[in-house]
Coordinates of C-alpha atoms in Angstrom, one line a residue:
X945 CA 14.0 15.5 11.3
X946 CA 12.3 13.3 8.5
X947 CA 9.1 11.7 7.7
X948 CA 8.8 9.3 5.4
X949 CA 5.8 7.2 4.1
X950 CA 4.9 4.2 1.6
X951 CA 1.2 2.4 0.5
X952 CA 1.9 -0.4 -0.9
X953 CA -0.2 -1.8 -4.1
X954 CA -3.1 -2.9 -1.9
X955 CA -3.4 0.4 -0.8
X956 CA -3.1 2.9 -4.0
X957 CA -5.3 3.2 -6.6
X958 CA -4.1 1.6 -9.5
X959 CA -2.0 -1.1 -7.4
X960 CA 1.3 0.6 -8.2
X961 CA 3.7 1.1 -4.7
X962 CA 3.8 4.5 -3.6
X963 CA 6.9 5.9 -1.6
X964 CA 7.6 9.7 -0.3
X965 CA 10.2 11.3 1.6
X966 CA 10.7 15.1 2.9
X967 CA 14.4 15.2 3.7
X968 CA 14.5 17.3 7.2
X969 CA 17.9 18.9 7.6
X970 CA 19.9 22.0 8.5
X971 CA 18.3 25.0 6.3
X972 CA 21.9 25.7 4.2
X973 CA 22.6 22.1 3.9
X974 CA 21.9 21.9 -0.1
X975 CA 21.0 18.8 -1.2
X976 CA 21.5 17.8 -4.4
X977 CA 20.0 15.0 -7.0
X978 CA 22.9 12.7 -8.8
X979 CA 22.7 9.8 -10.7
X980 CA 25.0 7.5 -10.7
X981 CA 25.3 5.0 -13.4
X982 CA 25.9 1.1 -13.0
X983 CA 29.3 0.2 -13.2
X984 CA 31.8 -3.4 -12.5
X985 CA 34.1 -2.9 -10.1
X986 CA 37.4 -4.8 -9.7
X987 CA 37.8 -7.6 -7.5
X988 CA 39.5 -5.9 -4.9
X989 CA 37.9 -2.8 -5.1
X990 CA 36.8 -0.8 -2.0
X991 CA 34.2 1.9 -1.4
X992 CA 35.1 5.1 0.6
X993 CA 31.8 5.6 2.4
X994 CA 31.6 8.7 4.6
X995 CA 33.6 7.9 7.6
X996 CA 34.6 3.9 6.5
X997 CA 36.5 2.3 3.6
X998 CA 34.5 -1.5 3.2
X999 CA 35.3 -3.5 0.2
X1000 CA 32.9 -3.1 -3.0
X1001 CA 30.8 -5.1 -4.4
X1002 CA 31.2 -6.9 -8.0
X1003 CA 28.9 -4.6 -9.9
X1004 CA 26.7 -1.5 -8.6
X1005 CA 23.3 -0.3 -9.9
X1006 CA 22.3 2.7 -11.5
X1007 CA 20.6 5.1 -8.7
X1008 CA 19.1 8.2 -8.0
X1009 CA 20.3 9.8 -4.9
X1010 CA 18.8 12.9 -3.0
X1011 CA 22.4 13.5 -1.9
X1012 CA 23.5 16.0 1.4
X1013 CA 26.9 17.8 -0.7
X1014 CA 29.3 17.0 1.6
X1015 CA 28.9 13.2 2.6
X1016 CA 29.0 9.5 0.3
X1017 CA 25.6 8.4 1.3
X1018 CA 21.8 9.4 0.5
X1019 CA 19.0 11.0 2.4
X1020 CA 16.3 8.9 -0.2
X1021 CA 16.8 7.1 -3.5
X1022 CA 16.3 4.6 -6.0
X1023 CA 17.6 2.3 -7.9
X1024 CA 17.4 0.9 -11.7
X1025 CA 14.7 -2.5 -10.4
X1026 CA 12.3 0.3 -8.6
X1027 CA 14.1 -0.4 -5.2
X1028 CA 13.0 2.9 -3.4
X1029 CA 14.7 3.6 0.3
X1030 CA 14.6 6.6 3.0
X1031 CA 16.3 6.5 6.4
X1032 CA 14.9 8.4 9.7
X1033 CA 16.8 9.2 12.9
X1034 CA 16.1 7.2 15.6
X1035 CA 17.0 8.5 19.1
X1036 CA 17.6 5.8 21.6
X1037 CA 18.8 5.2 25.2
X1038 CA 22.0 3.2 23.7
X1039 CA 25.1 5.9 22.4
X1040 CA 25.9 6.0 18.6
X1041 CA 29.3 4.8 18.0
X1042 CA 32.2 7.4 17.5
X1043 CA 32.8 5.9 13.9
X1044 CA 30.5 3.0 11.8
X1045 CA 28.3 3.2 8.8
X1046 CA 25.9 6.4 8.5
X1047 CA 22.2 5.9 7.8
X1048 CA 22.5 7.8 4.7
X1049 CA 25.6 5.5 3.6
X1050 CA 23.5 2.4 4.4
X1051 CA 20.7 3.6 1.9
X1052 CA 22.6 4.2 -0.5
X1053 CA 25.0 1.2 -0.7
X1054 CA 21.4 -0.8 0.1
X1055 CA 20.2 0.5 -3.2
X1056 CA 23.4 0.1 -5.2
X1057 CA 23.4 -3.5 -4.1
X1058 CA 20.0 -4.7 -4.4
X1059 CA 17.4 -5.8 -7.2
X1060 CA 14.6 -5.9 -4.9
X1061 CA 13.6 -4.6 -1.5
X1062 CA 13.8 -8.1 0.1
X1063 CA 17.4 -8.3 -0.9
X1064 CA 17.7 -4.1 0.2
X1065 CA 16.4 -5.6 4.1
X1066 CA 18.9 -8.0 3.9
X1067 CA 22.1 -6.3 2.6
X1068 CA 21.4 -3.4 5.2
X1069 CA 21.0 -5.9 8.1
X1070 CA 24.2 -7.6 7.2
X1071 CA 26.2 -4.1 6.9
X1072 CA 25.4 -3.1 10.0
X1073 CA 26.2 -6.1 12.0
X1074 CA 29.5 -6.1 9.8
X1075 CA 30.6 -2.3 10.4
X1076 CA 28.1 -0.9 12.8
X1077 CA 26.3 2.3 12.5
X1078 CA 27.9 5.6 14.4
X1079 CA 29.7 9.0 13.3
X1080 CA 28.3 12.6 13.0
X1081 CA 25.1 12.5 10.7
X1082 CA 25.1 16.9 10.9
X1083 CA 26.2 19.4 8.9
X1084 CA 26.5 22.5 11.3
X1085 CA 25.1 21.1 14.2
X1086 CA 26.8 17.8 15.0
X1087 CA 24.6 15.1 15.9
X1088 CA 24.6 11.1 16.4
X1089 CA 21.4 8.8 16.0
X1090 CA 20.1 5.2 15.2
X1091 CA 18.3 4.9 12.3
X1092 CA 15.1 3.5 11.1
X1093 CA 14.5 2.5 6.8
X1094 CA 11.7 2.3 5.0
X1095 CA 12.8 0.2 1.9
X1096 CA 9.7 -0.7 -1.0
X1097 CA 9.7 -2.4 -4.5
X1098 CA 7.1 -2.9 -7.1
X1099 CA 5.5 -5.7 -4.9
X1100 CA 6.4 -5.2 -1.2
X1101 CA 7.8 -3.5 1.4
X1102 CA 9.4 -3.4 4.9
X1103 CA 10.3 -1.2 7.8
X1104 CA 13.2 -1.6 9.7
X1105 CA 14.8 0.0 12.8
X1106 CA 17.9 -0.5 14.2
X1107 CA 20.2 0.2 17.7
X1108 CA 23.5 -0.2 17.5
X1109 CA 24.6 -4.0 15.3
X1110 CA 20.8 -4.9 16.4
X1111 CA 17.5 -4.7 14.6
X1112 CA 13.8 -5.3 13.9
X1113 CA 11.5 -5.3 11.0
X1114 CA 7.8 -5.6 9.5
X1115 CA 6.8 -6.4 6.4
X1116 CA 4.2 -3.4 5.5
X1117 CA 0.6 -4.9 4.7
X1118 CA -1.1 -1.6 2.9
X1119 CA 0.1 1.8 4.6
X1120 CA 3.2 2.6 7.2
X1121 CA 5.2 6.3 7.4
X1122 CA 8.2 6.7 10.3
X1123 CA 9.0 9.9 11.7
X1124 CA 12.1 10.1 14.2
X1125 CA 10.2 7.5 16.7
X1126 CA 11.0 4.3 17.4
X1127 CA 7.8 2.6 15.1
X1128 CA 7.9 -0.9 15.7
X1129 CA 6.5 -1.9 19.5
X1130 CA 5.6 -5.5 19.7
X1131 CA 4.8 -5.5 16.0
X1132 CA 7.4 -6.6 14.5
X1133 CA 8.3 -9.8 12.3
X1134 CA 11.5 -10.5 13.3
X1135 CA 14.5 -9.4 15.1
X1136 CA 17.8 -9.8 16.3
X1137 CA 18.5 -11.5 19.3
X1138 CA 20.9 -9.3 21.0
X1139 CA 17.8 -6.7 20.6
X1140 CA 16.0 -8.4 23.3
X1141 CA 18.9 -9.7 25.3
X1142 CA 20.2 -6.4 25.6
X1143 CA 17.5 -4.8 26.9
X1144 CA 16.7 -7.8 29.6
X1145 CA 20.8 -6.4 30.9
X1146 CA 20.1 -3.2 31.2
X1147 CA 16.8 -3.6 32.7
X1148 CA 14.5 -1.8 29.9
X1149 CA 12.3 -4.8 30.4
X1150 CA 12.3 -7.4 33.1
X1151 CA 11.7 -10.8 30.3
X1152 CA 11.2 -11.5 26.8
X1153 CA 7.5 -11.3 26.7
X1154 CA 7.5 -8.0 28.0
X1155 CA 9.9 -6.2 25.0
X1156 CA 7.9 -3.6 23.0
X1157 CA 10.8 -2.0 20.9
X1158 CA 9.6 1.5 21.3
X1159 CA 9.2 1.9 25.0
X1160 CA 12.2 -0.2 25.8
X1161 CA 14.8 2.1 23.7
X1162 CA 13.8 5.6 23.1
X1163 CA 15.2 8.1 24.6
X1164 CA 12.9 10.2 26.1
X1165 CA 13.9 14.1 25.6
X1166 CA 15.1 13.4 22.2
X1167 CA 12.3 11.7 20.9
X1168 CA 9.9 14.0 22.5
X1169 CA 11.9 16.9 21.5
X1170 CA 11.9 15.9 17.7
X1171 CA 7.7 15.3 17.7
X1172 CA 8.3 12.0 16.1
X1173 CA 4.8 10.9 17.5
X1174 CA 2.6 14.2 16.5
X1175 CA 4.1 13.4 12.5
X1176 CA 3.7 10.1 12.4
X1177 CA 0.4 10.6 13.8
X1178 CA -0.4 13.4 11.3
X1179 CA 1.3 11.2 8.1
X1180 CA -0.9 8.1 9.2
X1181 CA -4.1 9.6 9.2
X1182 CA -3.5 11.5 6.0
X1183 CA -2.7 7.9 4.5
X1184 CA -5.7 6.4 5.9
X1185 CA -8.1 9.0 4.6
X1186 CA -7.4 8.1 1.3
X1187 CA -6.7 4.0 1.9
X1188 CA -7.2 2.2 -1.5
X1189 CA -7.5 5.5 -3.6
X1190 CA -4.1 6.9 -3.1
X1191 CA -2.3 8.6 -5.9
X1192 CA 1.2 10.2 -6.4
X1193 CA -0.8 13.3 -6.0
X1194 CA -2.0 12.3 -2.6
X1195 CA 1.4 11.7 -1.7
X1196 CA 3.2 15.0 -2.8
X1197 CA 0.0 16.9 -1.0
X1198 CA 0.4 14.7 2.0
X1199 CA 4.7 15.9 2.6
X1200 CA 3.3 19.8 1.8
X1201 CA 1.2 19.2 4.7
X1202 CA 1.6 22.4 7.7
X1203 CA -1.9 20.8 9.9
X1204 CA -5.5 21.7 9.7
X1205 CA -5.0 25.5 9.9
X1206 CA -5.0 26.9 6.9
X1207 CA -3.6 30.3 7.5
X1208 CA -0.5 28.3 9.1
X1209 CA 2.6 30.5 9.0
X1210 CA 6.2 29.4 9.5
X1211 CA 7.2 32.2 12.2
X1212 CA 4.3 30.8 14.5
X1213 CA 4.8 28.5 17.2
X1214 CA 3.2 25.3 16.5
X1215 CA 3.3 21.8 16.5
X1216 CA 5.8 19.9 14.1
X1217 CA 4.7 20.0 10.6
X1218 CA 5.1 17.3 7.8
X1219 CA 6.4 20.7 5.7
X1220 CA 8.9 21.3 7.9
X1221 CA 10.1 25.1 7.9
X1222 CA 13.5 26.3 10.2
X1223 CA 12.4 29.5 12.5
X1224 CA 15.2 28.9 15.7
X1225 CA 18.3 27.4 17.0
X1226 CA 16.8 25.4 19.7
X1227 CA 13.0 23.9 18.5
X1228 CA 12.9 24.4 14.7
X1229 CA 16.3 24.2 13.8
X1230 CA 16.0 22.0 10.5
X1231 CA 13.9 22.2 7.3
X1232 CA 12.9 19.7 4.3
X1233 CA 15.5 20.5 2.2
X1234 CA 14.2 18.0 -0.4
X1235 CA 11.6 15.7 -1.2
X1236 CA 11.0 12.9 -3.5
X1237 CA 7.8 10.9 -4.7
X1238 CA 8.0 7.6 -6.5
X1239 CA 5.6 5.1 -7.9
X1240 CA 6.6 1.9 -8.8
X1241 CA 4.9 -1.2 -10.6
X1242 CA 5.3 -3.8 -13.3
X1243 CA 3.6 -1.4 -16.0
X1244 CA 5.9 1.4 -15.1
X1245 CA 8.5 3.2 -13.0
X1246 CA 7.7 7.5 -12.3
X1247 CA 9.8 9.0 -9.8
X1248 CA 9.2 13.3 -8.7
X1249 CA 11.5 15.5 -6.9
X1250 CA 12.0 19.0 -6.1
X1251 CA 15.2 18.9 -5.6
X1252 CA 14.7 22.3 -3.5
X1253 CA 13.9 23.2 0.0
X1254 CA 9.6 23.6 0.9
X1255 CA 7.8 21.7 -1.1
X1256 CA 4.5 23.7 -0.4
X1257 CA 6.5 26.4 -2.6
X1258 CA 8.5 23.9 -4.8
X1259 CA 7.2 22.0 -8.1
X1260 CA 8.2 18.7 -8.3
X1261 CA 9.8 17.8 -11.7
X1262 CA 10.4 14.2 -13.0
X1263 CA 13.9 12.5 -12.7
X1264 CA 15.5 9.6 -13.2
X1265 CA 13.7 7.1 -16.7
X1266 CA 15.5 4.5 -18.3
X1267 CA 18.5 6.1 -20.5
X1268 CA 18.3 9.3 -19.1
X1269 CA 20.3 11.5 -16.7
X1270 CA 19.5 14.6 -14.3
X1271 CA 18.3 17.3 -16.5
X1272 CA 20.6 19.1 -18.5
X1273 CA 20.1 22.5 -16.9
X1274 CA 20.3 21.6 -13.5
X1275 CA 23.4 22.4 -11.3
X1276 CA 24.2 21.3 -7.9
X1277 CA 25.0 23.5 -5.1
X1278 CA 27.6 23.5 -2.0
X1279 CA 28.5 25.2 0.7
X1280 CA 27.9 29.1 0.2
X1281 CA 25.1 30.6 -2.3
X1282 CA 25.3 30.4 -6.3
X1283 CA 23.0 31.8 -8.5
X1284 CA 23.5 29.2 -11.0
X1285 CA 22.4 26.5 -8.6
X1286 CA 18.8 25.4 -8.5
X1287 CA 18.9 24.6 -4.9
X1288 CA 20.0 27.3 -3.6
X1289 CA 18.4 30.2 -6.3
X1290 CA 15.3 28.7 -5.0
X1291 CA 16.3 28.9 -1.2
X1292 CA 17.1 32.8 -2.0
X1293 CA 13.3 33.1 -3.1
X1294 CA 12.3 31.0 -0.4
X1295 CA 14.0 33.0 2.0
X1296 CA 12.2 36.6 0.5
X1297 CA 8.8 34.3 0.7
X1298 CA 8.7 34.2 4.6
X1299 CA 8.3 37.8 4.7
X1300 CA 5.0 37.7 3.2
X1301 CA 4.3 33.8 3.8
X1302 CA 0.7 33.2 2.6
X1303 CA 0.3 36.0 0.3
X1304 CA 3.8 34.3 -1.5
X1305 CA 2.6 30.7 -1.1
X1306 CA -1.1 31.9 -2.9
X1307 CA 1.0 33.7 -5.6
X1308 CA 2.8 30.1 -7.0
X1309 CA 0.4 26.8 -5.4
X1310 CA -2.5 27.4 -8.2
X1311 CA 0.9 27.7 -11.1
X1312 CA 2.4 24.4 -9.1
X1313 CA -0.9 22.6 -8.9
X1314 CA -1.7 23.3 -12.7
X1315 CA 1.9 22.0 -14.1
X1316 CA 2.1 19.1 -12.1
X1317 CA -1.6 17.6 -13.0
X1318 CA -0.3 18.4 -16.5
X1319 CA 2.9 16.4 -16.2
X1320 CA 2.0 13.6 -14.0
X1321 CA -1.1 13.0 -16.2
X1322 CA 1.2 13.3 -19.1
X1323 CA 3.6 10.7 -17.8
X1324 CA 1.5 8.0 -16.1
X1325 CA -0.7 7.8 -19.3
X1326 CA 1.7 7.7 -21.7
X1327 CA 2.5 4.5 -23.7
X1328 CA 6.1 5.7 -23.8
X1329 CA 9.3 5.9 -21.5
X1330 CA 10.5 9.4 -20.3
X1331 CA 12.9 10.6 -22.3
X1332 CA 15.8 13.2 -22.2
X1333 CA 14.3 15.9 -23.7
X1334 CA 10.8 15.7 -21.6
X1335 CA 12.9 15.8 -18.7
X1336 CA 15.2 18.7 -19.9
X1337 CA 11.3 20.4 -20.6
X1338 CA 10.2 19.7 -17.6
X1339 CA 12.7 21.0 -15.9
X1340 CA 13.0 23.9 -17.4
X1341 CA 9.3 25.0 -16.8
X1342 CA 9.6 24.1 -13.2
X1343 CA 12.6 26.7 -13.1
X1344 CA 10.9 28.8 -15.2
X1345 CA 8.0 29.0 -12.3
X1346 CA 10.5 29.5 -9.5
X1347 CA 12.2 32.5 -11.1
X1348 CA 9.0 34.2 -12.2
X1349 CA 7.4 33.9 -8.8
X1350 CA 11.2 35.1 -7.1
X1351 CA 11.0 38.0 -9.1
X1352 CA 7.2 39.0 -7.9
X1353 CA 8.3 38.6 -4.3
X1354 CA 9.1 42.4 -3.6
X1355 CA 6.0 43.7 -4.7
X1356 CA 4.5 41.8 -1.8
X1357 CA 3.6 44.2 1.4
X1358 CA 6.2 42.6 4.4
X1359 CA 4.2 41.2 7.7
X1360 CA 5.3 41.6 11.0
X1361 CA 7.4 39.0 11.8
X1362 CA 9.1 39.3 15.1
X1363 CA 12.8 40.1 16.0
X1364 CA 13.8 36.8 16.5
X1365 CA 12.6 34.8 13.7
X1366 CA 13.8 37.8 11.4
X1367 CA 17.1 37.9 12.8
X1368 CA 17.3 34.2 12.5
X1369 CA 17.2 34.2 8.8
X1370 CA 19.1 37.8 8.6
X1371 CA 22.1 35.6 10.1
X1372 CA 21.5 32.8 7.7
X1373 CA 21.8 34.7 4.7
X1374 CA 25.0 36.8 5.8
X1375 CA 26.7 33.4 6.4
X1376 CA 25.6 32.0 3.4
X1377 CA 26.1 34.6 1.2
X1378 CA 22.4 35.5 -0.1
X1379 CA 22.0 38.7 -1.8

């Protein structure tokens, strides 16, 4: 499960567009950060997405994707013209096709294609009524959904949710965050007709007048089961506190988010959190894996990622400036463990830090909090672009934190956790290979 959230200019502080996504999937699905540069393609060319082979565009962008290892397509990204997109399941009364277009290979051919989120909306909407969406989305677990996009620029941006060929969207007036729930009732700005038509056949609504997108198509169980309404709930009043004044600090606070209790701990039974932590196969089964933060505007293009699992135990570290590529010490990760991986080092540490939660968490948030006002400040105020070498730096100090704090984690006294969270994560790390 995902949650994903945007304030546009009217809404943030300095009238930049703020965009954040926590990428909620299986906890040994790495996920890695690639850039990919622009490139021309031939005429004839054609683009191996994950389950479909469509034909390719003239010429691609240069993008940043927050990239599940095994598949073509992107969880969130951006692209070169500070096109930012996420996707979010959707679970709906209609079937996913066997085969089609994924949601993460319509963000990312939306941002290879596209110069502004206007043209992002469109390209998406013609894709899928081209090729359909459908095919298995999961890693492990094999699962089938709808999706739903958020898609933002420098000036604007739009939700938009789709079932099946059919969809609806909204352009966003200030603040708007989706969360594995339908979104869009009777709100939207415009829509296909076979959205409405099709639910007059099957009887989801009686006549026109009467279609609210939500109630007509969810599905029930699913979208109860994945507490789509308690997030967005949570990510909307978090947003609305801060209406007018928010930051890209509000945002990265906002997707480290675990509720109003402070001593929250990720073996308890609670509601969904925006933080999302794994603790069993059947309720709590998936994790943010990965989160980004961008901020976008004519003055200036920042973009912040942790390119690890829990962001309330992550630092984010700046990606993707003019000229530059991911930082030069950063490897990706697969399948099983490697130590010379950043995602899944962390994940090892992440894994020792449940067995003393808060005490762990208290150990690296005041280190976090203390190098990311340093950086972000750093970067927003400068009069210069990003470079290479600040990247490489920055890097290098967030995994510098990470191994520091990993190597504290013994010391810590271990808490009574229960048998079956424990054994949960015992099974985890013999399958994956964790030392």
């Amino acid at each position: 499960m995902c949650d994903t959230i945007v304030a546009v200019g009217s809404a943030s502080e300095e009238g930049f567009t703020l965009f954040g996504k926590n990428s909620d999937r299986e906890p040994d699905e790495a996920q890695n950060i690639l850039i990919v540069p622009p490139k021309k393609h031939d005429l004839k060319a054609t683009v191996q997405c994950t389950y479909l082979t469509i034909p390719q565009v003239q010429e691609t962008a240069r993008v940043l994707l927050c990239q599940p290892f095994w598949m073509f397509g992107a969880e969130m990204g951006a692209n070169e013209y500070g096109v930012v997109i996420g996707n979010e399941a959707i679970f709906t009364r209609e079937k996913p096709e066997k085969i089609g277009l994924t949601g993460m290979d319509l963000v990312r051919l939306g941002l290879e294609r596209s110069r502004n989120a206007r043209q992002a909306l469109e390209i998406i909407i013609k894709l899928l009524e081209e090729y359909g969406q459908g095919g298995n989305c999961g890693y492990r677990f094999k699962l089938k959904y709808m999706n739903s996009f958020l898609i933002a620029d420098q000036k604007e941006a739009y939700v938009l949710e789709t079932v099946k060929n059919w969809w609806a969207w909204k352009k966003i007036k200030d603040i708007w965050s989706i969360s594995n729930i339908i979104s869009l009732q009777k709100d939207y700005d415009s829509c296909s007709e076979g959205l409405i038509d099709n639910a007059i056949k099957k009887g989801y609504c009686k006549k026109s007048e009467d279609f609210n997108f939500r109630k007509c198509y969810s599905a029930k169980f699913m979208t109860w089961a994945a507490k789509g309404a308690e997030r967005e709930k949570r990510s909307r009043i978090l947003l609305s506190q801060r209406k007018r004044r928010l930051t890209t600090r509000d945002f990265i606070n906002i997707l480290r988010d675990h509720g109003e209790n402070p001593q929250w701990n990720p073996h308890q039974r609670s509601v969904a959190t925006l933080c999302l932590h794994a603790a069993d196969k059947l309720f709590r089964r998936t994790q943010t894996v990965c989160s980004l933060v961008a901020k976008t505007g004519d003055s200036g293009q920042f973009f912040y990622t942790t390119g690890a699992s829990n962001p309330c135990i992550s630092p984010f570290f700046p990606v993707f400036s003019p000229d530059t590529t991911i930082p030069g010490e950063y490897r990706e990760g697969s399948e099983n463990y490697n130590s010379k991986s950043y995602w899944w080092e962390s994940e090892r540490f992440h894994r020792k830090a449940l067995l003393n939660f808060n005490s762990a968490q208290i150990e690296i948030q005041p280190l976090i909090m203390n190098y990311e006002e340093e950086i972000i400040s750093s970067i927003e105020n400068s009069l210069n672009t990003l470079n290479q070498k600040q990247i490489d730096e920055c890097f290098i100090r967030a995994q510098t934190m990470v191994k520091n704090w990993g190597s504290k984690l013994n010391r810590l006294p271990s808490v009574n956790l229960g048998w079956r969270f424990c054994n949960y994560w015992r099974r985890y790390n013999k399958m994956n290979g964790i030392p």
